PDB file of C-alpha atoms in Angstrom:
ATOM      1  CA  UNK A   1      25.351  -1.136  -8.360  1.00  0.00           C
ATOM      2  CA  UNK A   2      23.286  -3.666 -10.259  1.00  0.00           C
ATOM      3  CA  UNK A   3      19.709  -2.488  -9.851  1.00  0.00           C
ATOM      4  CA  UNK A   4      16.455  -3.979 -11.096  1.00  0.00           C
ATOM      5  CA  UNK A   5      13.138  -2.107 -11.406  1.00  0.00           C
ATOM      6  CA  UNK A   6      10.169  -4.472 -11.328  1.00  0.00           C
ATOM      7  CA  UNK A   7       7.287  -2.710 -13.051  1.00  0.00           C
ATOM      8  CA  UNK A   8       4.613  -4.160 -15.318  1.00  0.00           C
ATOM      9  CA  UNK A   9       2.200  -1.312 -15.883  1.00  0.00           C
ATOM     10  CA  UNK A  10       1.612   2.339 -15.110  1.00  0.00           C
ATOM     11  CA  UNK A  11       3.942   4.100 -17.524  1.00  0.00           C
ATOM     12  CA  UNK A  12       3.858   7.418 -15.656  1.00  0.00           C
ATOM     13  CA  UNK A  13       5.180   5.942 -12.420  1.00  0.00           C
ATOM     14  CA  UNK A  14       7.599   3.618 -14.197  1.00  0.00           C
ATOM     15  CA  UNK A  15       9.099   6.459 -16.222  1.00  0.00           C
ATOM     16  CA  UNK A  16       9.423   8.700 -13.178  1.00  0.00           C
ATOM     17  CA  UNK A  17      11.332   6.006 -11.299  1.00  0.00           C
ATOM     18  CA  UNK A  18      13.565   5.267 -14.294  1.00  0.00           C
ATOM     19  CA  UNK A  19      14.392   8.962 -14.660  1.00  0.00           C
ATOM     20  CA  UNK A  20      15.067   9.360 -10.933  1.00  0.00           C
ATOM     21  CA  UNK A  21      17.406   6.355 -10.801  1.00  0.00           C
ATOM     22  CA  UNK A  22      19.323   7.605 -13.826  1.00  0.00           C
ATOM     23  CA  UNK A  23      19.605  11.093 -12.336  1.00  0.00           C
ATOM     24  CA  UNK A  24      21.119   9.450  -9.246  1.00  0.00           C
ATOM     25  CA  UNK A  25      23.768   7.743 -11.375  1.00  0.00           C
ATOM     26  CA  UNK A  26      22.233   4.272 -11.770  1.00  0.00           C
ATOM     27  CA  UNK A  27      21.111   2.576 -14.994  1.00  0.00           C
ATOM     28  CA  UNK A  28      18.407   0.131 -13.880  1.00  0.00           C
ATOM     29  CA  UNK A  29      17.287  -3.054 -15.598  1.00  0.00           C
ATOM     30  CA  UNK A  30      13.529  -2.983 -16.171  1.00  0.00           C
ATOM     31  CA  UNK A  31      11.876  -6.393 -15.782  1.00  0.00           C
ATOM     32  CA  UNK A  32       8.668  -8.151 -14.787  1.00  0.00           C
ATOM     33  CA  UNK A  33       8.389 -10.621 -11.929  1.00  0.00           C
ATOM     34  CA  UNK A  34       6.302 -12.707 -14.325  1.00  0.00           C
ATOM     35  CA  UNK A  35       9.493 -13.377 -16.326  1.00  0.00           C
ATOM     36  CA  UNK A  36      11.584 -14.618 -13.394  1.00  0.00           C
ATOM     37  CA  UNK A  37      12.219 -18.375 -13.500  1.00  0.00           C
ATOM     38  CA  UNK A  38      13.521 -21.014 -11.108  1.00  0.00           C
ATOM     39  CA  UNK A  39      15.988 -23.523 -12.621  1.00  0.00           C
ATOM     40  CA  UNK A  40      17.409 -25.740  -9.873  1.00  0.00           C
ATOM     41  CA  UNK A  41      20.096 -27.311 -12.075  1.00  0.00           C
ATOM     42  CA  UNK A  42      21.786 -23.928 -12.601  1.00  0.00           C
ATOM     43  CA  UNK A  43      24.564 -22.531 -10.413  1.00  0.00           C
ATOM     44  CA  UNK A  44      22.150 -19.740  -9.479  1.00  0.00           C
ATOM     45  CA  UNK A  45      18.646 -21.286  -9.473  1.00  0.00           C
ATOM     46  CA  UNK A  46      16.878 -17.908  -9.595  1.00  0.00           C
ATOM     47  CA  UNK A  47      16.871 -16.467 -13.126  1.00  0.00           C
ATOM     48  CA  UNK A  48      16.142 -12.728 -13.180  1.00  0.00           C
ATOM     49  CA  UNK A  49      15.860 -11.162 -16.673  1.00  0.00           C
ATOM     50  CA  UNK A  50      18.797  -8.870 -17.437  1.00  0.00           C
ATOM     51  CA  UNK A  51      21.039 -10.438 -14.774  1.00  0.00           C
ATOM     52  CA  UNK A  52      22.521 -13.472 -16.486  1.00  0.00           C
ATOM     53  CA  UNK A  53      25.714 -13.847 -14.459  1.00  0.00           C
ATOM     54  CA  UNK A  54      24.634 -12.846 -10.943  1.00  0.00           C
ATOM     55  CA  UNK A  55      21.664 -11.562  -8.991  1.00  0.00           C
ATOM     56  CA  UNK A  56      21.075  -7.803  -8.707  1.00  0.00           C
ATOM     57  CA  UNK A  57      22.213  -5.869  -5.657  1.00  0.00           C
ATOM     58  CA  UNK A  58      18.760  -4.384  -5.259  1.00  0.00           C
ATOM     59  CA  UNK A  59      15.250  -4.590  -6.685  1.00  0.00           C
ATOM     60  CA  UNK A  60      12.865  -1.649  -6.487  1.00  0.00           C
ATOM     61  CA  UNK A  61       9.341  -2.998  -6.729  1.00  0.00           C
ATOM     62  CA  UNK A  62       6.684  -0.840  -8.344  1.00  0.00           C
ATOM     63  CA  UNK A  63       4.119  -3.507  -9.250  1.00  0.00           C
ATOM     64  CA  UNK A  64       3.614  -7.243  -9.009  1.00  0.00           C
ATOM     65  CA  UNK A  65       2.369  -8.714 -12.279  1.00  0.00           C
ATOM     66  CA  UNK A  66      -1.291  -9.674 -12.036  1.00  0.00           C
ATOM     67  CA  UNK A  67      -2.462 -13.243 -12.265  1.00  0.00           C
ATOM     68  CA  UNK A  68      -3.910 -16.157 -10.362  1.00  0.00           C
ATOM     69  CA  UNK A  69      -3.447 -16.762  -6.663  1.00  0.00           C
ATOM     70  CA  UNK A  70      -0.828 -19.373  -7.570  1.00  0.00           C
ATOM     71  CA  UNK A  71       1.070 -16.941  -9.821  1.00  0.00           C
ATOM     72  CA  UNK A  72       1.031 -14.236  -7.159  1.00  0.00           C
ATOM     73  CA  UNK A  73       2.255 -16.732  -4.564  1.00  0.00           C
ATOM     74  CA  UNK A  74       5.166 -17.690  -6.821  1.00  0.00           C
ATOM     75  CA  UNK A  75       6.117 -14.046  -7.384  1.00  0.00           C
ATOM     76  CA  UNK A  76       6.105 -13.342  -3.674  1.00  0.00           C
ATOM     77  CA  UNK A  77       8.237 -16.465  -3.260  1.00  0.00           C
ATOM     78  CA  UNK A  78      10.702 -15.020  -5.777  1.00  0.00           C
ATOM     79  CA  UNK A  79      10.930 -11.830  -3.721  1.00  0.00           C
ATOM     80  CA  UNK A  80      11.542 -13.837  -0.543  1.00  0.00           C
ATOM     81  CA  UNK A  81      14.243 -15.826  -2.369  1.00  0.00           C
ATOM     82  CA  UNK A  82      15.927 -12.601  -3.488  1.00  0.00           C
ATOM     83  CA  UNK A  83      15.975 -11.301   0.083  1.00  0.00           C
ATOM     84  CA  UNK A  84      17.364 -14.633   1.326  1.00  0.00           C
ATOM     85  CA  UNK A  85      20.154 -14.294  -1.270  1.00  0.00           C
ATOM     86  CA  UNK A  86      21.166 -10.885   0.083  1.00  0.00           C
ATOM     87  CA  UNK A  87      19.309  -8.724  -2.443  1.00  0.00           C
ATOM     88  CA  UNK A  88      17.766  -5.525  -1.064  1.00  0.00           C
ATOM     89  CA  UNK A  89      14.083  -5.467  -2.050  1.00  0.00           C
ATOM     90  CA  UNK A  90      11.839  -2.414  -1.600  1.00  0.00           C
ATOM     91  CA  UNK A  91       9.182  -2.960  -0.436  1.00  0.00           C
ATOM     92  CA  UNK A  92      10.215  -6.063   1.484  1.00  0.00           C
ATOM     93  CA  UNK A  93       7.940  -9.030   0.634  1.00  0.00           C
ATOM     94  CA  UNK A  94       6.849  -9.379   4.262  1.00  0.00           C
ATOM     95  CA  UNK A  95       5.643  -5.768   4.213  1.00  0.00           C
ATOM     96  CA  UNK A  96       3.808  -6.398   0.936  1.00  0.00           C
ATOM     97  CA  UNK A  97       2.055  -9.452   2.359  1.00  0.00           C
ATOM     98  CA  UNK A  98       1.039  -7.513   5.463  1.00  0.00           C
ATOM     99  CA  UNK A  99      -0.279  -4.449   3.663  1.00  0.00           C
ATOM    100  CA  UNK A 100      -2.022  -6.137   0.742  1.00  0.00           C
ATOM    101  CA  UNK A 101      -4.082  -8.047   3.337  1.00  0.00           C
ATOM    102  CA  UNK A 102      -6.280  -5.394   4.954  1.00  0.00           C
ATOM    103  CA  UNK A 103      -7.064  -7.672   7.902  1.00  0.00           C
ATOM    104  CA  UNK A 104      -3.360  -8.095   8.691  1.00  0.00           C
ATOM    105  CA  UNK A 105      -2.817  -4.336   8.343  1.00  0.00           C
ATOM    106  CA  UNK A 106      -5.683  -3.520  10.714  1.00  0.00           C
ATOM    107  CA  UNK A 107      -4.413  -6.077  13.218  1.00  0.00           C
ATOM    108  CA  UNK A 108      -0.883  -4.638  13.198  1.00  0.00           C
ATOM    109  CA  UNK A 109      -2.097  -1.038  13.425  1.00  0.00           C
ATOM    110  CA  UNK A 110      -4.424  -1.889  16.336  1.00  0.00           C
ATOM    111  CA  UNK A 111      -1.721  -3.879  18.159  1.00  0.00           C
ATOM    112  CA  UNK A 112       0.585  -0.875  17.848  1.00  0.00           C
ATOM    113  CA  UNK A 113      -2.024   1.143  19.751  1.00  0.00           C
ATOM    114  CA  UNK A 114      -2.683   3.515  16.846  1.00  0.00           C
ATOM    115  CA  UNK A 115      -6.131   5.062  16.326  1.00  0.00           C
ATOM    116  CA  UNK A 116      -8.086   3.354  13.549  1.00  0.00           C
ATOM    117  CA  UNK A 117     -11.807   2.842  12.858  1.00  0.00           C
ATOM    118  CA  UNK A 118     -13.384  -0.218  14.439  1.00  0.00           C
ATOM    119  CA  UNK A 119     -12.912  -3.160  12.100  1.00  0.00           C
ATOM    120  CA  UNK A 120     -14.416  -6.655  11.916  1.00  0.00           C
ATOM    121  CA  UNK A 121     -13.320  -9.509   9.653  1.00  0.00           C
ATOM    122  CA  UNK A 122     -15.358 -12.689   9.148  1.00  0.00           C
ATOM    123  CA  UNK A 123     -15.365 -15.675   6.821  1.00  0.00           C
ATOM    124  CA  UNK A 124     -19.073 -16.477   7.232  1.00  0.00           C
ATOM    125  CA  UNK A 125     -21.965 -14.388   5.976  1.00  0.00           C
ATOM    126  CA  UNK A 126     -23.980 -15.200   9.108  1.00  0.00           C
ATOM    127  CA  UNK A 127     -21.285 -13.715  11.342  1.00  0.00           C
ATOM    128  CA  UNK A 128     -21.020 -10.606   9.150  1.00  0.00           C
ATOM    129  CA  UNK A 129     -24.809 -10.217   9.189  1.00  0.00           C
ATOM    130  CA  UNK A 130     -24.862 -10.409  12.999  1.00  0.00           C
ATOM    131  CA  UNK A 131     -22.222  -7.668  13.066  1.00  0.00           C
ATOM    132  CA  UNK A 132     -24.299  -5.458  10.763  1.00  0.00           C
ATOM    133  CA  UNK A 133     -27.353  -6.013  12.977  1.00  0.00           C
ATOM    134  CA  UNK A 134     -25.407  -4.904  16.065  1.00  0.00           C
ATOM    135  CA  UNK A 135     -23.239  -2.131  14.644  1.00  0.00           C
ATOM    136  CA  UNK A 136     -25.092  -0.549  11.693  1.00  0.00           C
ATOM    137  CA  UNK A 137     -28.418   1.121  11.037  1.00  0.00           C
ATOM    138  CA  UNK A 138     -29.856   3.480   8.399  1.00  0.00           C
ATOM    139  CA  UNK A 139     -27.622   6.537   8.293  1.00  0.00           C
ATOM    140  CA  UNK A 140     -24.845   4.740  10.198  1.00  0.00           C
ATOM    141  CA  UNK A 141     -23.401   2.198   7.761  1.00  0.00           C
ATOM    142  CA  UNK A 142     -20.306   0.048   7.826  1.00  0.00           C
ATOM    143  CA  UNK A 143     -17.903  -0.024   4.891  1.00  0.00           C
ATOM    144  CA  UNK A 144     -17.427  -3.390   3.194  1.00  0.00           C
ATOM    145  CA  UNK A 145     -14.007  -3.597   1.506  1.00  0.00           C
ATOM    146  CA  UNK A 146     -12.368  -6.297  -0.606  1.00  0.00           C
ATOM    147  CA  UNK A 147      -9.555  -7.825   1.435  1.00  0.00           C
ATOM    148  CA  UNK A 148      -7.081  -7.400  -1.453  1.00  0.00           C
ATOM    149  CA  UNK A 149      -8.677  -4.360  -3.140  1.00  0.00           C
ATOM    150  CA  UNK A 150      -7.040  -1.052  -4.048  1.00  0.00           C
ATOM    151  CA  UNK A 151      -7.796   2.366  -5.571  1.00  0.00           C
ATOM    152  CA  UNK A 152     -11.309   2.430  -4.164  1.00  0.00           C
ATOM    153  CA  UNK A 153     -12.543  -0.520  -6.213  1.00  0.00           C
ATOM    154  CA  UNK A 154     -15.274  -2.741  -4.781  1.00  0.00           C
ATOM    155  CA  UNK A 155     -16.209  -0.585  -1.786  1.00  0.00           C
ATOM    156  CA  UNK A 156     -19.800  -0.487  -0.574  1.00  0.00           C
ATOM    157  CA  UNK A 157     -21.748   0.922   2.356  1.00  0.00           C
ATOM    158  CA  UNK A 158     -23.882  -1.600   4.244  1.00  0.00           C
ATOM    159  CA  UNK A 159     -26.709  -0.614   6.571  1.00  0.00           C
ATOM    160  CA  UNK A 160     -28.779  -3.825   6.728  1.00  0.00           C
ATOM    161  CA  UNK A 161     -27.809  -7.515   6.925  1.00  0.00           C
ATOM    162  CA  UNK A 162     -29.714  -8.275   3.757  1.00  0.00           C
ATOM    163  CA  UNK A 163     -27.482  -5.846   1.843  1.00  0.00           C
ATOM    164  CA  UNK A 164     -24.467  -8.132   2.314  1.00  0.00           C
ATOM    165  CA  UNK A 165     -23.342  -9.988  -0.836  1.00  0.00           C
ATOM    166  CA  UNK A 166     -22.985 -13.752  -0.690  1.00  0.00           C
ATOM    167  CA  UNK A 167     -19.713 -15.356   0.331  1.00  0.00           C
ATOM    168  CA  UNK A 168     -18.529 -16.109  -3.200  1.00  0.00           C
ATOM    169  CA  UNK A 169     -18.848 -12.427  -4.191  1.00  0.00           C
ATOM    170  CA  UNK A 170     -16.375 -11.389  -1.469  1.00  0.00           C
ATOM    171  CA  UNK A 171     -14.019 -14.360  -1.871  1.00  0.00           C
ATOM    172  CA  UNK A 172     -15.380 -15.642   1.461  1.00  0.00           C
ATOM    173  CA  UNK A 173     -13.950 -12.783   3.510  1.00  0.00           C
ATOM    174  CA  UNK A 174     -16.076  -9.941   4.916  1.00  0.00           C
ATOM    175  CA  UNK A 175     -13.871  -7.011   5.888  1.00  0.00           C
ATOM    176  CA  UNK A 176     -16.076  -4.433   7.592  1.00  0.00           C
ATOM    177  CA  UNK A 177     -14.968  -1.072   8.945  1.00  0.00           C
ATOM    178  CA  UNK A 178     -16.767   1.704  10.778  1.00  0.00           C
ATOM    179  CA  UNK A 179     -17.673   4.528   8.380  1.00  0.00           C
ATOM    180  CA  UNK A 180     -16.449   7.853   9.809  1.00  0.00           C
ATOM    181  CA  UNK A 181     -18.447  10.781   8.361  1.00  0.00           C
ATOM    182  CA  UNK A 182     -17.325  14.371   8.638  1.00  0.00           C
ATOM    183  CA  UNK A 183     -19.442  16.805  10.653  1.00  0.00           C
ATOM    184  CA  UNK A 184     -19.312  19.348   7.813  1.00  0.00           C
ATOM    185  CA  UNK A 185     -20.659  16.851   5.261  1.00  0.00           C
ATOM    186  CA  UNK A 186     -17.603  17.054   2.995  1.00  0.00           C
ATOM    187  CA  UNK A 187     -16.270  13.887   1.391  1.00  0.00           C
ATOM    188  CA  UNK A 188     -12.635  14.340   2.308  1.00  0.00           C
ATOM    189  CA  UNK A 189      -9.716  12.310   3.620  1.00  0.00           C
ATOM    190  CA  UNK A 190      -5.924  12.511   3.508  1.00  0.00           C
ATOM    191  CA  UNK A 191      -2.969  10.702   1.942  1.00  0.00           C
ATOM    192  CA  UNK A 192       0.488  10.864   3.517  1.00  0.00           C
ATOM    193  CA  UNK A 193       3.500   9.511   1.642  1.00  0.00           C
ATOM    194  CA  UNK A 194       6.092   7.992   3.973  1.00  0.00           C
ATOM    195  CA  UNK A 195       9.587   6.990   2.838  1.00  0.00           C
ATOM    196  CA  UNK A 196      12.421   5.727   5.059  1.00  0.00           C
ATOM    197  CA  UNK A 197      10.201   6.246   8.093  1.00  0.00           C
ATOM    198  CA  UNK A 198       9.574   9.930   7.358  1.00  0.00           C
ATOM    199  CA  UNK A 199       6.448  11.656   6.073  1.00  0.00           C
ATOM    200  CA  UNK A 200       7.722  13.441   2.951  1.00  0.00           C
ATOM    201  CA  UNK A 201       4.468  14.726   1.423  1.00  0.00           C
ATOM    202  CA  UNK A 202       0.735  14.815   1.945  1.00  0.00           C
ATOM    203  CA  UNK A 203      -2.482  15.879   0.286  1.00  0.00           C
ATOM    204  CA  UNK A 204      -6.199  16.286   0.826  1.00  0.00           C
ATOM    205  CA  UNK A 205      -8.406  14.011  -1.284  1.00  0.00           C
ATOM    206  CA  UNK A 206     -11.866  15.432  -1.894  1.00  0.00           C
ATOM    207  CA  UNK A 207     -14.661  13.828  -3.885  1.00  0.00           C
ATOM    208  CA  UNK A 208     -18.214  14.341  -5.059  1.00  0.00           C
ATOM    209  CA  UNK A 209     -19.090  11.107  -3.273  1.00  0.00           C
ATOM    210  CA  UNK A 210     -17.823   9.162  -0.300  1.00  0.00           C
ATOM    211  CA  UNK A 211     -15.077   7.388  -2.294  1.00  0.00           C
ATOM    212  CA  UNK A 212     -12.290   9.951  -2.640  1.00  0.00           C
ATOM    213  CA  UNK A 213      -9.541   7.979  -4.424  1.00  0.00           C
ATOM    214  CA  UNK A 214      -7.991  10.038  -7.225  1.00  0.00           C
ATOM    215  CA  UNK A 215      -8.322   6.961  -9.474  1.00  0.00           C
ATOM    216  CA  UNK A 216     -12.095   7.204  -8.937  1.00  0.00           C
ATOM    217  CA  UNK A 217     -12.395  10.950  -9.589  1.00  0.00           C
ATOM    218  CA  UNK A 218     -11.258  12.389  -6.273  1.00  0.00           C
ATOM    219  CA  UNK A 219      -9.508  15.749  -6.423  1.00  0.00           C
ATOM    220  CA  UNK A 220      -5.998  16.147  -4.962  1.00  0.00           C
ATOM    221  CA  UNK A 221      -5.616  19.375  -2.993  1.00  0.00           C
ATOM    222  CA  UNK A 222      -2.565  20.941  -1.370  1.00  0.00           C
ATOM    223  CA  UNK A 223      -2.323  20.357   2.376  1.00  0.00           C
ATOM    224  CA  UNK A 224      -0.247  21.934   5.105  1.00  0.00           C
ATOM    225  CA  UNK A 225       0.215  18.596   6.852  1.00  0.00           C
ATOM    226  CA  UNK A 226      -0.043  18.917  10.665  1.00  0.00           C
ATOM    227  CA  UNK A 227       2.697  17.307  12.730  1.00  0.00           C
ATOM    228  CA  UNK A 228       0.205  14.949  14.412  1.00  0.00           C
ATOM    229  CA  UNK A 229      -0.885  13.592  10.999  1.00  0.00           C
ATOM    230  CA  UNK A 230       2.725  13.091   9.894  1.00  0.00           C
ATOM    231  CA  UNK A 231       3.625  11.348  13.160  1.00  0.00           C
ATOM    232  CA  UNK A 232       0.625   9.009  12.953  1.00  0.00           C
ATOM    233  CA  UNK A 233       1.433   8.088   9.348  1.00  0.00           C
ATOM    234  CA  UNK A 234       5.053   7.396  10.279  1.00  0.00           C
ATOM    235  CA  UNK A 235       3.939   5.191  13.178  1.00  0.00           C
ATOM    236  CA  UNK A 236       1.554   3.251  10.908  1.00  0.00           C
ATOM    237  CA  UNK A 237       4.327   2.663   8.364  1.00  0.00           C
ATOM    238  CA  UNK A 238       6.590   1.393  11.149  1.00  0.00           C
ATOM    239  CA  UNK A 239       3.862  -0.915  12.503  1.00  0.00           C
ATOM    240  CA  UNK A 240       3.512  -2.635   9.125  1.00  0.00           C
ATOM    241  CA  UNK A 241       7.223  -2.445   8.251  1.00  0.00           C
ATOM    242  CA  UNK A 242       6.995  -0.731   4.873  1.00  0.00           C
ATOM    243  CA  UNK A 243       9.967   1.106   3.343  1.00  0.00           C
ATOM    244  CA  UNK A 244       7.797   3.470   1.318  1.00  0.00           C
ATOM    245  CA  UNK A 245       4.046   3.735   1.491  1.00  0.00           C
ATOM    246  CA  UNK A 246       0.897   5.792   1.127  1.00  0.00           C
ATOM    247  CA  UNK A 247      -1.023   6.075   4.405  1.00  0.00           C
ATOM    248  CA  UNK A 248      -4.702   7.005   4.236  1.00  0.00           C
ATOM    249  CA  UNK A 249      -6.055   9.014   7.162  1.00  0.00           C
ATOM    250  CA  UNK A 250      -9.449  10.393   8.117  1.00  0.00           C
ATOM    251  CA  UNK A 251     -10.290  12.964  10.776  1.00  0.00           C
ATOM    252  CA  UNK A 252     -11.704  11.541  13.993  1.00  0.00           C
ATOM    253  CA  UNK A 253     -13.923  14.546  14.754  1.00  0.00           C
ATOM    254  CA  UNK A 254     -11.917  15.493  17.850  1.00  0.00           C
ATOM    255  CA  UNK A 255      -8.915  17.186  16.275  1.00  0.00           C
ATOM    256  CA  UNK A 256      -7.038  13.974  15.562  1.00  0.00           C
ATOM    257  CA  UNK A 257      -6.785  11.343  12.834  1.00  0.00           C
ATOM    258  CA  UNK A 258      -7.506   7.669  12.284  1.00  0.00           C
ATOM    259  CA  UNK A 259      -5.489   5.283  10.096  1.00  0.00           C
ATOM    260  CA  UNK A 260      -7.622   3.845   7.283  1.00  0.00           C
ATOM    261  CA  UNK A 261      -5.118   1.959   5.125  1.00  0.00           C
ATOM    262  CA  UNK A 262      -1.415   1.304   4.530  1.00  0.00           C
ATOM    263  CA  UNK A 263      -0.480   0.863   0.857  1.00  0.00           C
ATOM    264  CA  UNK A 264       2.728  -0.957  -0.139  1.00  0.00           C
ATOM    265  CA  UNK A 265       2.552  -0.083  -3.849  1.00  0.00           C
ATOM    266  CA  UNK A 266       1.087   3.425  -3.730  1.00  0.00           C
ATOM    267  CA  UNK A 267       0.375   5.613  -6.715  1.00  0.00           C
ATOM    268  CA  UNK A 268       1.414   9.251  -6.393  1.00  0.00           C
ATOM    269  CA  UNK A 269       0.512  11.016  -9.635  1.00  0.00           C
ATOM    270  CA  UNK A 270      -2.235  12.988  -7.870  1.00  0.00           C
ATOM    271  CA  UNK A 271      -0.019  13.809  -4.911  1.00  0.00           C
ATOM    272  CA  UNK A 272       2.780  14.986  -7.219  1.00  0.00           C
ATOM    273  CA  UNK A 273       0.408  17.593  -8.678  1.00  0.00           C
ATOM    274  CA  UNK A 274       0.023  19.370  -5.338  1.00  0.00           C
ATOM    275  CA  UNK A 275       3.357  18.952  -3.528  1.00  0.00           C
ATOM    276  CA  UNK A 276       6.869  20.232  -4.155  1.00  0.00           C
ATOM    277  CA  UNK A 277       8.687  17.059  -3.112  1.00  0.00           C
ATOM    278  CA  UNK A 278       9.782  14.884  -6.028  1.00  0.00           C
ATOM    279  CA  UNK A 279       8.284  11.609  -4.812  1.00  0.00           C
ATOM    280  CA  UNK A 280      10.134   9.346  -7.267  1.00  0.00           C
ATOM    281  CA  UNK A 281      13.471  10.890  -6.290  1.00  0.00           C
ATOM    282  CA  UNK A 282      12.701  10.459  -2.587  1.00  0.00           C
ATOM    283  CA  UNK A 283      11.878   6.770  -3.120  1.00  0.00           C
ATOM    284  CA  UNK A 284      14.922   6.094  -5.292  1.00  0.00           C
ATOM    285  CA  UNK A 285      17.321   7.950  -3.011  1.00  0.00           C
ATOM    286  CA  UNK A 286      16.099   5.989   0.003  1.00  0.00           C
ATOM    287  CA  UNK A 287      16.213   2.691  -1.873  1.00  0.00           C
ATOM    288  CA  UNK A 288      19.771   3.241  -3.122  1.00  0.00           C
ATOM    289  CA  UNK A 289      20.907   4.223   0.373  1.00  0.00           C
ATOM    290  CA  UNK A 290      19.467   0.935   1.657  1.00  0.00           C
ATOM    291  CA  UNK A 291      21.305  -1.008  -1.070  1.00  0.00           C
ATOM    292  CA  UNK A 292      24.593   0.718  -0.256  1.00  0.00           C
ATOM    293  CA  UNK A 293      24.086   0.124   3.452  1.00  0.00           C
ATOM    294  CA  UNK A 294      23.492  -3.585   2.872  1.00  0.00           C
ATOM    295  CA  UNK A 295      26.631  -3.930   0.755  1.00  0.00           C
ATOM    296  CA  UNK A 296      29.256  -2.062   2.739  1.00  0.00           C
ATOM    297  CA  UNK A 297      32.803  -3.237   2.059  1.00  0.00           C
ATOM    298  CA  UNK A 298      34.438  -5.159   4.872  1.00  0.00           C
ATOM    299  CA  UNK A 299      36.592  -3.076   7.192  1.00  0.00           C
ATOM    300  CA  UNK A 300      40.316  -3.705   7.025  1.00  0.00           C
ATOM    301  CA  UNK A 301      41.828  -4.109  10.475  1.00  0.00           C
ATOM    302  CA  UNK A 302      45.470  -2.984  10.660  1.00  0.00           C
TER     303      UNK A 302
END
């Protein structure tokens, strides 16, 4: 198999995936989506570094190179073009577009009938302020999240309309979600890693503040994942259509869980510290199975 690994940063994750692919008998080509070109005069208009004579059979996507909105749009277009050419891409670009947009994720999760905190999305500050007036009060805030944010960056609690930033500061999108505190006062939530539709590992994330992301100082703790949490995470992954993902859950206070987020390019260094499953191997094994399944030889009819 001709396999590409698209990874621009995060050496720990990149090296784990490289090692897992090699252990499974595949020597991948490491490249950046930023280096892919379109040359319409060529026999194959899509030029992927390391694949001069033909496109790869599969591309495992770890990161999309950062850049402007235009650059990101082009890179997603490259992924769509690869899929249209028969290349297996994990995660699929449609799943990436759905999950990187928190509003789209919340819509899909809600339409699937899965439990999730109440969420409101507005383009106008006046509409967001009216929502805060109705739904928030001191001690009962809403969470304001960047639409395209990750790793806990840019989160803030909002209790009063005047606390809202102006439209330019939030790229003219106010994504507001009900804050769900724990009765015991702990700052704790849960991450479930789902691959090929199955919850393969999970952890508790505990912090000294309300933002529990490991990237922001949260502590990963071992977790005997209940079946109901695994099933909810699997259903959320299916609703968004991701091949592998990190699902963030919070307890609902009644013995169940709520879906907070679905991540299409999840980090797992913290999770790997507290679980026995080799996450990189699980991802690579599932990805290679998908590539093989998409490229089965034609049956010979006697």
